[in-house]
Short mmCIF file of C-alpha atoms and ligand atoms in Angstrom, two decimals:
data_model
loop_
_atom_site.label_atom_id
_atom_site.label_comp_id
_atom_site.label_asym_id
_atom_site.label_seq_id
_atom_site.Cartn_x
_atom_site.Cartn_y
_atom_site.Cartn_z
CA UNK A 435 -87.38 67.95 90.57
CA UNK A 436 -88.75 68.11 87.12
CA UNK A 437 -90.34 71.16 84.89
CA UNK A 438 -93.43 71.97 83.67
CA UNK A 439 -94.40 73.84 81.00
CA UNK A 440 -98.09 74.87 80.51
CA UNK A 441 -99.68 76.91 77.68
CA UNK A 442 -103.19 77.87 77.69
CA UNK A 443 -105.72 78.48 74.94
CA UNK A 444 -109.09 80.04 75.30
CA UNK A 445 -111.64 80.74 77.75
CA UNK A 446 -111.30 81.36 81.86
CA UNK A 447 -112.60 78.05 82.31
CA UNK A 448 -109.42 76.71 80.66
CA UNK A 449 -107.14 79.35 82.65
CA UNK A 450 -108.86 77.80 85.35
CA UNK A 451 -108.54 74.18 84.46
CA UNK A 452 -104.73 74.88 83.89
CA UNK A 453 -104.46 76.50 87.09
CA UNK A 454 -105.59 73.37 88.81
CA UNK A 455 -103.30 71.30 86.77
CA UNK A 456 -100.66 73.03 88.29
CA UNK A 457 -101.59 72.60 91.35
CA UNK A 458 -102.43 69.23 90.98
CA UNK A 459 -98.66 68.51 90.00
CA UNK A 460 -97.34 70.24 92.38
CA UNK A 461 -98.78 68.71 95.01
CA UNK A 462 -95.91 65.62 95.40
CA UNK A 463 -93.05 68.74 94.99
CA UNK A 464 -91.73 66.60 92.38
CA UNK A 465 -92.87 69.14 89.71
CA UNK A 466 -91.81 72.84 89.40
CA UNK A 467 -93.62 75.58 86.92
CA UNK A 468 -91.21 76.98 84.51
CA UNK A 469 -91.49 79.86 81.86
CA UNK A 470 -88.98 78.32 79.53
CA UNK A 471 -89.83 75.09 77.15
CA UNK A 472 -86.19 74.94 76.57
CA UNK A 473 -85.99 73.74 80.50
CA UNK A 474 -89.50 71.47 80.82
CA UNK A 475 -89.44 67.82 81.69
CA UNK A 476 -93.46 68.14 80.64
CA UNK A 477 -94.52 70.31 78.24
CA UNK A 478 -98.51 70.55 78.32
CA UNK A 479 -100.68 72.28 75.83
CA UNK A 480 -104.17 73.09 77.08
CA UNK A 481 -106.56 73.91 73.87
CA UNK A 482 -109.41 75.50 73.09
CA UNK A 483 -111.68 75.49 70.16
CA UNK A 484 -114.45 77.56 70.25
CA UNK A 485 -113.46 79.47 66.94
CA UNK A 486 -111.58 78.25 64.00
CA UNK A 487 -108.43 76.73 62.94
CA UNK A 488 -108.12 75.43 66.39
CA UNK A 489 -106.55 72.02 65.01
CA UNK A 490 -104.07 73.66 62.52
CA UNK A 491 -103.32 75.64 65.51
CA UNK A 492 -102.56 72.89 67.39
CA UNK A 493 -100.15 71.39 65.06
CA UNK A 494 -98.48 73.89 64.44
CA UNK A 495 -97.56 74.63 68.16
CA UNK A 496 -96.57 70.83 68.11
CA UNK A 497 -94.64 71.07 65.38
CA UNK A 498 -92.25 73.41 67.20
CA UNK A 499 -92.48 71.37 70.18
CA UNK A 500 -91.57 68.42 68.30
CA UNK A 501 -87.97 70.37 67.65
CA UNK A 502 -87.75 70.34 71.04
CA UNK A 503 -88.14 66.16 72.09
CA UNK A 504 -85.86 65.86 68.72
CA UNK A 505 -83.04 67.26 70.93
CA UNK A 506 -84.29 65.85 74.10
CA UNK A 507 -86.60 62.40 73.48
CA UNK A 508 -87.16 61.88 77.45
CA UNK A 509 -89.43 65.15 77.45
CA UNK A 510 -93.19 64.01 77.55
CA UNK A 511 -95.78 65.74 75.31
CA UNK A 512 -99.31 66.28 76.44
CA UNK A 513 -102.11 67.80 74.96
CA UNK A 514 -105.73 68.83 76.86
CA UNK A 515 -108.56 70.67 76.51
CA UNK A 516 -111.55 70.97 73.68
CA UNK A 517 -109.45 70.41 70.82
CA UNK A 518 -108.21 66.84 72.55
CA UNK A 519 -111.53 65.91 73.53
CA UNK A 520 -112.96 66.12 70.04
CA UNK A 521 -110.11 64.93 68.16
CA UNK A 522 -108.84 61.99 70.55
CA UNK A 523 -106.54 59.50 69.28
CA UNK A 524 -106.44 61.72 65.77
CA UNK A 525 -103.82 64.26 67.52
CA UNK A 526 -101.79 60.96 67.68
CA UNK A 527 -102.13 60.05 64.24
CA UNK A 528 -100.63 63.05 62.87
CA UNK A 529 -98.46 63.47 65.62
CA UNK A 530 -96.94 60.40 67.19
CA UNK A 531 -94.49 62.30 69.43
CA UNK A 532 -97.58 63.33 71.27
CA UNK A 533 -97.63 61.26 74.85
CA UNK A 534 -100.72 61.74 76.58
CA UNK A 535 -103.68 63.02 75.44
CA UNK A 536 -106.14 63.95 78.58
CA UNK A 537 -109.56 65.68 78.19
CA UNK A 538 -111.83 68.25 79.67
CA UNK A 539 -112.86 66.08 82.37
CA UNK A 540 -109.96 64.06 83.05
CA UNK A 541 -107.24 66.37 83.95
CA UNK A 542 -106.88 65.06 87.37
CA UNK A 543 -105.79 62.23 85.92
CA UNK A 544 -102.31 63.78 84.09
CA UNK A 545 -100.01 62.47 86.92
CA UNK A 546 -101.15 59.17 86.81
CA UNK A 547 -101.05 59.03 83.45
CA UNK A 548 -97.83 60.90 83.13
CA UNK A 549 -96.31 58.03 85.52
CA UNK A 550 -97.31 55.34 83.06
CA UNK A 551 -95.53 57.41 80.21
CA UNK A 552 -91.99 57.64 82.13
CA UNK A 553 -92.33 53.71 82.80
CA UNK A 554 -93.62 52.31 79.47
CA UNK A 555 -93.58 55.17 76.64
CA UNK A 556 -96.88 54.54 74.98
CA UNK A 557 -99.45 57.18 74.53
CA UNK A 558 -101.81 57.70 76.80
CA UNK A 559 -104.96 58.35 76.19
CA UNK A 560 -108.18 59.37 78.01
CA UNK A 561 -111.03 61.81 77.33
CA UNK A 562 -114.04 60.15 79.25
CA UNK A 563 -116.86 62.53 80.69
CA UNK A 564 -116.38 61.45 84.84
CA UNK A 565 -118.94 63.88 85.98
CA UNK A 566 -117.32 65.94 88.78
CA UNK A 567 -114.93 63.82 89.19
CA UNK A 568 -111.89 65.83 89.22
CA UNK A 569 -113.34 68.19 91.56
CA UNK A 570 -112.76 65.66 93.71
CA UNK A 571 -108.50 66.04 93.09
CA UNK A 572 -108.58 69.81 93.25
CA UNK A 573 -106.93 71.45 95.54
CA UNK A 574 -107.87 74.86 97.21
CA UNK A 575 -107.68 77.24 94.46
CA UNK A 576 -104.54 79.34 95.27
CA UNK A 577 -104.71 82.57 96.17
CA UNK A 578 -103.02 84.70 93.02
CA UNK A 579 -104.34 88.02 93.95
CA UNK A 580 -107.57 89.65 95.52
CA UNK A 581 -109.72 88.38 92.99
CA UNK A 582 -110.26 84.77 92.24
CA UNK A 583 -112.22 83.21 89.81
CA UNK A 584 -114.19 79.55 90.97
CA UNK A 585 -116.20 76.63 88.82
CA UNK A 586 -119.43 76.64 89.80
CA UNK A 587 -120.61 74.26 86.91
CA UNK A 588 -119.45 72.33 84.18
CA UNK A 589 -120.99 71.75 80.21
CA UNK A 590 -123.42 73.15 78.32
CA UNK A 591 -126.85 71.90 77.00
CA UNK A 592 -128.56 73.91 75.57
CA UNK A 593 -126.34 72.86 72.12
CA UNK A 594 -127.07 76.54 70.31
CA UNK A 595 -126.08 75.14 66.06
CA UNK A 596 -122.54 76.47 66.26
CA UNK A 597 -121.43 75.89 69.24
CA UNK A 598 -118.47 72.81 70.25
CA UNK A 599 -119.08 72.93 73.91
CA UNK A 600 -121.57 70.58 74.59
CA UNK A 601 -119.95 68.15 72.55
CA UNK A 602 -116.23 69.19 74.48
CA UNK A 603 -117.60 69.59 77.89
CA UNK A 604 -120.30 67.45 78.22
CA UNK A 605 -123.93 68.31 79.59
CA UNK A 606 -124.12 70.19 82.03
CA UNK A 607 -123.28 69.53 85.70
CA UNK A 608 -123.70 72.01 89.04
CA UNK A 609 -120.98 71.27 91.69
CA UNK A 610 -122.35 70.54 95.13
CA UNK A 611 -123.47 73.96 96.77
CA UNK A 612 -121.38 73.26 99.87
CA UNK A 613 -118.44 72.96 98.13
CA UNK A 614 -118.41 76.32 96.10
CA UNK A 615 -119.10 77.78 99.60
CA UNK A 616 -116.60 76.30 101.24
CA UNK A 617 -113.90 77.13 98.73
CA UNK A 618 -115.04 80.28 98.39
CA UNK A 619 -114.78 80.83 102.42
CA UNK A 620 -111.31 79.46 102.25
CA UNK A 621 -110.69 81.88 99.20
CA UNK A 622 -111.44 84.66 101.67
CA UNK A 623 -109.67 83.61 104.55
CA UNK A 624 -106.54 84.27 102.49
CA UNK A 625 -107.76 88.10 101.08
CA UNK A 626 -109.35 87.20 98.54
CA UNK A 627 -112.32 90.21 98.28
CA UNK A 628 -113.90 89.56 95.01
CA UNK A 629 -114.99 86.48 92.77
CA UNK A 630 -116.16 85.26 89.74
CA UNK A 631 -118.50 82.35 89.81
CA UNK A 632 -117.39 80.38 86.82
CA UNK A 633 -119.63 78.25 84.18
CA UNK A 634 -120.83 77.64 80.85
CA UNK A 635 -124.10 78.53 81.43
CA UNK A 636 -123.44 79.70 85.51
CA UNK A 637 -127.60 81.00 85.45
CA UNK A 638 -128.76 77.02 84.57
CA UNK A 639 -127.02 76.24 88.29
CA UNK A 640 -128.80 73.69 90.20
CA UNK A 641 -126.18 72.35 92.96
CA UNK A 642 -127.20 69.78 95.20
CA UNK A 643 -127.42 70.60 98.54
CA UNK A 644 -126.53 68.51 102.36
CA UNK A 645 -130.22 68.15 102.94
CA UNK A 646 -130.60 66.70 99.34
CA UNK A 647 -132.44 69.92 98.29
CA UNK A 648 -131.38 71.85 95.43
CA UNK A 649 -129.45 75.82 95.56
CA UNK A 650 -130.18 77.24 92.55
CA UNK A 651 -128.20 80.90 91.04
CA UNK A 652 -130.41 82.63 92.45
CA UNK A 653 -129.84 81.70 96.66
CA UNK A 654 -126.17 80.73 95.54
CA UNK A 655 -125.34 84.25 94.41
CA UNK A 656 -127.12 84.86 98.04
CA UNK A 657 -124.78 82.46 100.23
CA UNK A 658 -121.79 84.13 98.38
CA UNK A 659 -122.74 87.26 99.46
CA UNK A 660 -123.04 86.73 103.36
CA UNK A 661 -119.48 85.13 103.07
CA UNK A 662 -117.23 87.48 105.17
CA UNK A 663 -114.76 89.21 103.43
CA UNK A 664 -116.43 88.81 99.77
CA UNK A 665 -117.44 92.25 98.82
CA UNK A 666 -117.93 91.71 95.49
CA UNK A 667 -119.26 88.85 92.98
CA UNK A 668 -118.91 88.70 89.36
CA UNK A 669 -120.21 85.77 87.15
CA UNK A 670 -119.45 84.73 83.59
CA UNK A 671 -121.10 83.61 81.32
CA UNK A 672 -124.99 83.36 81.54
CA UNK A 673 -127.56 82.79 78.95
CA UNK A 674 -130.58 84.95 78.50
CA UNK A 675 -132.09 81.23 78.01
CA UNK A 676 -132.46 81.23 81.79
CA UNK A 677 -132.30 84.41 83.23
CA UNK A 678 -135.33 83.77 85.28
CA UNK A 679 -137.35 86.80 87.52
CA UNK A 680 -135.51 85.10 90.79
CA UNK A 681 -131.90 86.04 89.59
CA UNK A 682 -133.16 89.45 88.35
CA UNK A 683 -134.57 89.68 91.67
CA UNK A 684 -130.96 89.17 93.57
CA UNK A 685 -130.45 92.75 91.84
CA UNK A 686 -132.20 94.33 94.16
CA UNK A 687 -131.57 93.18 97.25
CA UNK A 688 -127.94 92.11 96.88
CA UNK A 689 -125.30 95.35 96.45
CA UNK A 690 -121.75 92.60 96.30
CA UNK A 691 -123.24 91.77 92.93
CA UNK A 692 -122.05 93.82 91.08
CA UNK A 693 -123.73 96.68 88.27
CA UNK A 694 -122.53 94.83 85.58
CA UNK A 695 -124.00 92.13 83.47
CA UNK A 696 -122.75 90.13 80.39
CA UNK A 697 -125.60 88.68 78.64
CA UNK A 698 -124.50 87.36 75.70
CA UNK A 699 -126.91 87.98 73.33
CA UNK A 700 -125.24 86.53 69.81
CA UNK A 701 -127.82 88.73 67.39
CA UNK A 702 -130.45 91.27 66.91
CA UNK A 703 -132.51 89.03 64.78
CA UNK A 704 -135.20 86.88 65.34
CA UNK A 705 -134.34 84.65 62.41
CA UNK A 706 -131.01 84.43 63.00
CA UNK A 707 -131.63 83.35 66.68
CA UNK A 708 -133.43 80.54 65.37
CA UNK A 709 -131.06 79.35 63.03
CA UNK A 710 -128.99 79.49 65.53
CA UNK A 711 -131.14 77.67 67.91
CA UNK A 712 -130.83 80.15 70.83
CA UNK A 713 -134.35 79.70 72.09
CA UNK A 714 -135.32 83.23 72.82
CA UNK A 715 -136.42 86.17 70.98
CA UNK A 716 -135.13 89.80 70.85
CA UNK A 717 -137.90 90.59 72.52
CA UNK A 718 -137.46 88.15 75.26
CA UNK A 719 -133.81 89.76 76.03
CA UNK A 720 -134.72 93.22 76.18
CA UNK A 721 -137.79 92.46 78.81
CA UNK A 722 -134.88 90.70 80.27
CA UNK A 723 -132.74 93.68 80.52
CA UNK A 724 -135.91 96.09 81.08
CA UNK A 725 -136.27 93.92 84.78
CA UNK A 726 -132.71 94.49 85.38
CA UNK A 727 -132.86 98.00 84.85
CA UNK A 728 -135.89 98.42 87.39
CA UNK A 729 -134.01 96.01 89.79
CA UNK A 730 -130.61 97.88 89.31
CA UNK A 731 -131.13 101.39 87.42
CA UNK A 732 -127.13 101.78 86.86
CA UNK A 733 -126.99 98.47 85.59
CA UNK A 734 -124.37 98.54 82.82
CA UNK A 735 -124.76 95.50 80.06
CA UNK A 736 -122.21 93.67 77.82
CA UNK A 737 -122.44 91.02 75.18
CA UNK A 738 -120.98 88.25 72.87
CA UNK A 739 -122.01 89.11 68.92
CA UNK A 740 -121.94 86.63 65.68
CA UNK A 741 -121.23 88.33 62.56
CA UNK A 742 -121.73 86.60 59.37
CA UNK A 743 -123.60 83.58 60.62
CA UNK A 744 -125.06 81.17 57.25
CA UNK A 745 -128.23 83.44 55.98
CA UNK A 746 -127.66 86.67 57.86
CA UNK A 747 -128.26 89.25 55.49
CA UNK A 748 -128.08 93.22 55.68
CA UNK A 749 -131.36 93.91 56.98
CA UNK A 750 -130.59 90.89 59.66
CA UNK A 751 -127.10 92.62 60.88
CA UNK A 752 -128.64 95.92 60.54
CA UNK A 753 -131.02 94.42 63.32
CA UNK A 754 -128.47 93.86 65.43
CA UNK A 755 -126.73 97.20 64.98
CA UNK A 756 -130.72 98.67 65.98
CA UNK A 757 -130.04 96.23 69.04
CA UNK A 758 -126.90 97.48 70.34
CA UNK A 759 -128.09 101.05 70.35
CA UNK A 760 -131.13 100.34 72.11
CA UNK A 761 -129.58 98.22 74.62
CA UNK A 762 -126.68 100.54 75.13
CA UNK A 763 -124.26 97.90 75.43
CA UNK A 764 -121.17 99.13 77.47
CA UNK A 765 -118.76 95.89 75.95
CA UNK A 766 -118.90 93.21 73.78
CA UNK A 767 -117.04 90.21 72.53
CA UNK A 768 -117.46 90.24 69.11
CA UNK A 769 -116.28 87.51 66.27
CA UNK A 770 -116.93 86.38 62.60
CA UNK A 771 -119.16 82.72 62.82
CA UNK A 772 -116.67 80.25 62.26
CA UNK A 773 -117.89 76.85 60.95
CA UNK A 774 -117.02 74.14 63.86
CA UNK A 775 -116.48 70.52 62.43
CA UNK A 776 -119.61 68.04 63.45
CA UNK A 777 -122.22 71.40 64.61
CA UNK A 778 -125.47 71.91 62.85
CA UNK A 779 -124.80 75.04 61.20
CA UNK A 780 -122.07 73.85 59.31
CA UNK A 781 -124.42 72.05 57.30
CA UNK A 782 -126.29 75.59 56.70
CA UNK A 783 -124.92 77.38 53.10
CA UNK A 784 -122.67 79.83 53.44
CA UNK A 785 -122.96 82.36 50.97
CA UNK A 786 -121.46 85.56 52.77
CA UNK A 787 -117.97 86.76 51.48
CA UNK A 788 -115.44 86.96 54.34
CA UNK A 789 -114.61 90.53 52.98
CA UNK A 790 -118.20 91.49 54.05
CA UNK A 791 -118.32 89.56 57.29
CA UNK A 792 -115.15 91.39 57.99
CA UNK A 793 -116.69 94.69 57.15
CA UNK A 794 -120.18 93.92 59.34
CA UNK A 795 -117.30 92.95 62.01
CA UNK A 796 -116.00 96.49 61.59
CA UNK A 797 -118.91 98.34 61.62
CA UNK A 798 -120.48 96.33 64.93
CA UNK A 799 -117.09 96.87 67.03
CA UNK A 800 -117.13 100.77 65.89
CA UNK A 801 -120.53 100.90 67.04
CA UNK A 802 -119.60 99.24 70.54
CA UNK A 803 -116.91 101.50 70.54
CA UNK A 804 -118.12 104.42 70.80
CA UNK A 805 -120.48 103.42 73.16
CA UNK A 806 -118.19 102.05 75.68
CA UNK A 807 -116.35 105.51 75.67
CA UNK A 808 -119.54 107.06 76.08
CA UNK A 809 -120.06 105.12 79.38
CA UNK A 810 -116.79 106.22 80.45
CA UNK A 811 -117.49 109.66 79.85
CA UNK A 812 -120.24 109.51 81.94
CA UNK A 813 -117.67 108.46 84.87
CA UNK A 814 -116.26 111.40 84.85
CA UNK A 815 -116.47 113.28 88.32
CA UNK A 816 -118.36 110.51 90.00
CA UNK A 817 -117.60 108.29 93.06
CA UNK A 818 -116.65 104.81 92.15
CA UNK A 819 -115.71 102.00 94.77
CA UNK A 820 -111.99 100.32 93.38
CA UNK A 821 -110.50 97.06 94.77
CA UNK A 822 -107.11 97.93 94.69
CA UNK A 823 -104.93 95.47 92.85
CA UNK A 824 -101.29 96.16 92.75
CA UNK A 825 -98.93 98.66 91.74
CA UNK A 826 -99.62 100.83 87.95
CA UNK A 827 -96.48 99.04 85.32
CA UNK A 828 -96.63 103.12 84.35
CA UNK A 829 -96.04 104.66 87.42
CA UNK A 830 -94.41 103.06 90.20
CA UNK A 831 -95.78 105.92 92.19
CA UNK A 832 -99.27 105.31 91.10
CA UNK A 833 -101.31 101.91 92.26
CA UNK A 834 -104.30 100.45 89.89
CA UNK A 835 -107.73 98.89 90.58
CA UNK A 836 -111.04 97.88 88.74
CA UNK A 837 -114.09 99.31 89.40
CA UNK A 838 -117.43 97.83 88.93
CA UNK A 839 -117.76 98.09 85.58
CA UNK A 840 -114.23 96.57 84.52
CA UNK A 841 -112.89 99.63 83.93
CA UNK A 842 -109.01 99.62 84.92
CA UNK A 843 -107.98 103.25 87.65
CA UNK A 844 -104.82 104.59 88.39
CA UNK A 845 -104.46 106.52 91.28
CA UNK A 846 -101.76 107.94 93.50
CA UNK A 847 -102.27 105.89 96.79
CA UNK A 848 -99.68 104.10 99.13
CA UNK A 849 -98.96 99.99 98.70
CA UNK A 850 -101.11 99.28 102.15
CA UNK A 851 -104.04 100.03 100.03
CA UNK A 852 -103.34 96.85 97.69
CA UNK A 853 -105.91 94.15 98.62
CA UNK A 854 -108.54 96.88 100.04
CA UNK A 855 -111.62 98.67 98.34
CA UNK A 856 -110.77 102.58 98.10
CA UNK A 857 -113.37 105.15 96.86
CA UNK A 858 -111.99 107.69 94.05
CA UNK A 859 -113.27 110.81 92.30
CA UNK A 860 -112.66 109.77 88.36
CA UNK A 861 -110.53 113.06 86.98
CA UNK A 862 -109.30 111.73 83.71
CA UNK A 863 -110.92 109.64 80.96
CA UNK A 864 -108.54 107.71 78.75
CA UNK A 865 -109.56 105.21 76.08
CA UNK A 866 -108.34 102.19 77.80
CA UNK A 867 -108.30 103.27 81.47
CA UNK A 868 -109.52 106.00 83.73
CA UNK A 869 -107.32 108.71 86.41
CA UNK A 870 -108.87 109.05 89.48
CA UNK A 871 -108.33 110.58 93.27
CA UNK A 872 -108.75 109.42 96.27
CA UNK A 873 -111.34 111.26 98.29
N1 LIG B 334 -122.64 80.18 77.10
C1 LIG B 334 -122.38 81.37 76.38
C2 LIG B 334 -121.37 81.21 75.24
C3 LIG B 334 -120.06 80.57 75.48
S1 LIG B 334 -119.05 80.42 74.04
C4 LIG B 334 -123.69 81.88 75.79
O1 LIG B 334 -124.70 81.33 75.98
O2 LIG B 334 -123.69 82.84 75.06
C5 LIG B 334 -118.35 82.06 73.99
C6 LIG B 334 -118.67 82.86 72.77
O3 LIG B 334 -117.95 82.39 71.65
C7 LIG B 334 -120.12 82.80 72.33
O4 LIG B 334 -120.92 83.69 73.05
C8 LIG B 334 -120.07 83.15 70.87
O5 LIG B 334 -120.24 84.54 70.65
C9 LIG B 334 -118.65 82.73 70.48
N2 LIG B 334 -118.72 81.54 69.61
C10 LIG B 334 -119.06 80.28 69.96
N3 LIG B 334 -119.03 79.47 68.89
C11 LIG B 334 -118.69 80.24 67.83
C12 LIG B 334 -118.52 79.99 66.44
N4 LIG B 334 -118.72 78.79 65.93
N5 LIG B 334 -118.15 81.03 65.65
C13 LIG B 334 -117.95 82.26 66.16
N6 LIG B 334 -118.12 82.56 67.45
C14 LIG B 334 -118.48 81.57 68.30
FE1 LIG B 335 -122.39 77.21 73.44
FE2 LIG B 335 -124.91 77.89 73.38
FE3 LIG B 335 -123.96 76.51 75.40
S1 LIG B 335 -123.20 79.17 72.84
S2 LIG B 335 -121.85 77.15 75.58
S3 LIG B 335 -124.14 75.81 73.32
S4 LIG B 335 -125.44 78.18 75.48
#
């Protein structure tokens, strides 16, 4: 039996990737999952770089790592993800202690290749774009609690200036319709009650179908729902790009999905959205979420913000602050633009101090702040439906669950509830969670 040692970097579609990884080595039961490096016969660094110093990152973790194959040379070295896929043979280069270097799209590959690396010690390398491919080497997603999270499709194109994920995960690809179903039946057949429909762009899906026709989000989100045993479906991330009247429509008629929406929407300005190349106008996104609120009055939306992208000046981020009032937003993910090696807008001057990006930063996340405790407040004394998800680390007395809108609820309930939805009068509103009672 040997060890394996996985750390992930990044976004759920990584988490994801790395889960299948796992799975993928486990299969022979020659490979076993450990928590300590000191132990691992494979150590295996999954990366992500979305935001910056992603490579210095990446050295640096292999720099420690290196410490370790100084004391034990048979322990193999391999690095995945973005990061690999962009830099290639380069990792190598700097670090020739590095074994295998596998991409986005060739993960499925990592036993064979790790094979070849215990009988000849060269590096091996390979970060092709196989569409679909390893799909085809996946196993069942395992079960790892009542929610499970599933690929739906892979890539982006839409190639927004500062973005690496086109150029890390290729264009993009919908998996076969039947497949996602299938999965996700199988996913409920073992208790799973609640999933996330994973992609890049999950609203551009187009999956071919038996007949040769074509499921797009719209009827997939549909399928999903008549699944038994799915109560509730999530999706991350869509693009107000394609947020077309047919998925707004599924709002209506469809009450698994639930009342919660993250629409990235990157800024408030119109000329920042076209330096960034996003395609659509403030204007466009807020008739988007207009729709949604006549399809789905409770509808509660969240976001991804840039701060400090080339040319945004203080009338532009005051636009966005205008934005984020008006919309409400409940969430957001929020960062300060970081220039990614080989995008368009690195090419675009810079002439924003990081002292004032950091400030704009600050005064955006204050602003979403307050709102999302304002949402909560409004929870107070009302009904919400919670899939129950294990026992509170607080209160060993006390279980937890999510409603809805993400927001985490202890309770006092009894251990058969785990796994099932429960209904609960919200009594208590903290910052990070909510107190509720069963009714
Ligand atoms: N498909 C999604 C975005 C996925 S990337 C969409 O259309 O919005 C996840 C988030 O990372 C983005 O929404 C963006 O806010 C952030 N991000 C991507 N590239 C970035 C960069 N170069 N600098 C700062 N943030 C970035
Ligand atoms: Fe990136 Fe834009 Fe696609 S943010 S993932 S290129 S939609």
């Amino acid at each position: 039996m040997k060890f394996i040692y996985i750390k992930t970097w990044g976004c759920q579609m990584n988490e994801y990737d790395s889960s299948m990884i796992i799975s993928l080595l486990q299969k022979k039961n020659e490979y076993s999952l450990t928590e300590s490096v000191e132990n691992a016969d494979i150590l295996i660094l999954n990366t992500c770089s979305i935001r910056e110093k992603a490579q210095e990152k990446l050295f640096h973790q292999l720099g420690r790592w290196k410490k370790i194959k100084n004391k034990n040379p048979e322990v193999i070295i391999a690095v995945g993800g973005c990061v690999a896929t962009q830099e290639g043979k380069e990792i190598f280069k700097r670090a020739n202690y590095v074994d295998i270097i596998f991409g986005t799209q060739t993960l499925h590959r990592l036993p064979k290749m790790i094979t070849e690396v215990e009988k000849h010690r060269n590096l091996s390398i390979d970060i092709s774009f196989p569409k679909l491919e390893k799909f085809k080497y996946f196993l069942q997603p395992k079960k790892t609690g009542y929610t499970a999270s599933i690929s739906i499709m892979e890539g982006c194109n839409k190639y927004c200036s500062f973005c690496v994920v086109p150029y890390t995960r290729g264009n993009e690809i919908s998996r076969p319709c039947d497949d996602v179903l299938f999965e996700i039946s199988m996913l409920a057949e073992n208790g799973v009650r609640e999933i996330n429909l994973l992609g890049q762009n999950v609203n551009a899906y187009q999956g071919p179908t038996f007949d040769g026709k074509v499921c797009y989000f719209s009827e997939l989100i549909r399928l999903v729902a008549e699944i038994d045993g799915i109560d509730r479906i999530r999706f991350t991330t869509s693009n107000p790009l394609e947020f077309t009247d047919d998925i707004i429509e599924v709002y209506k008629d469809t009450p698994k999905l639930v009342s919660f929406l993250h629409l990235p929407v990157q800024s408030g300005s119109n000329k920042i959205l076209n330096l960034m190349k996003r395609s659509y106008t403030v204007e466009e996104y807020e008739s988007i979420i207009k729709k949604l609120i006549i399809a789905r009055p409770n509808i509660q939306i969240s976001s991804d913000f840039i701060v400090g992208f080339p040319g945004e000046s203080e009338r532009d981020f005051q636009e966005t602050i205008l934005l984020i009032k008006k919309i409400n937003f409940d969430m957001s993910f929020s960062f300060i633009y970081s220039a990614r090696p080989g995008t368009p807008a690195s090419e675009i001057e810079d002439n924003l101090n990081i002292e004032e990006k950091k400030k704009r930063l600050y005064i955006l996340q204050n602003h979403i702040n307050v709102q999302t405790m304002s949402w909560s407040r409004k929870m107070f004394g009302s009904i919400q439906s919670i899939l129950v998800e294990g026992v509170s680390n607080k209160n060993i007395m006390e279980l937890y669950g999510r409603t809805e809108n993400n927001r985490i609820v202890t309770f006092k309930g009894s251990p058969n509830m785990i796994g099932q939805f429960a209904n609960l009068k919200i009594k208590k509103i903290h910052t990070h969670s909510l107190k509720g009672e069963l009714i």
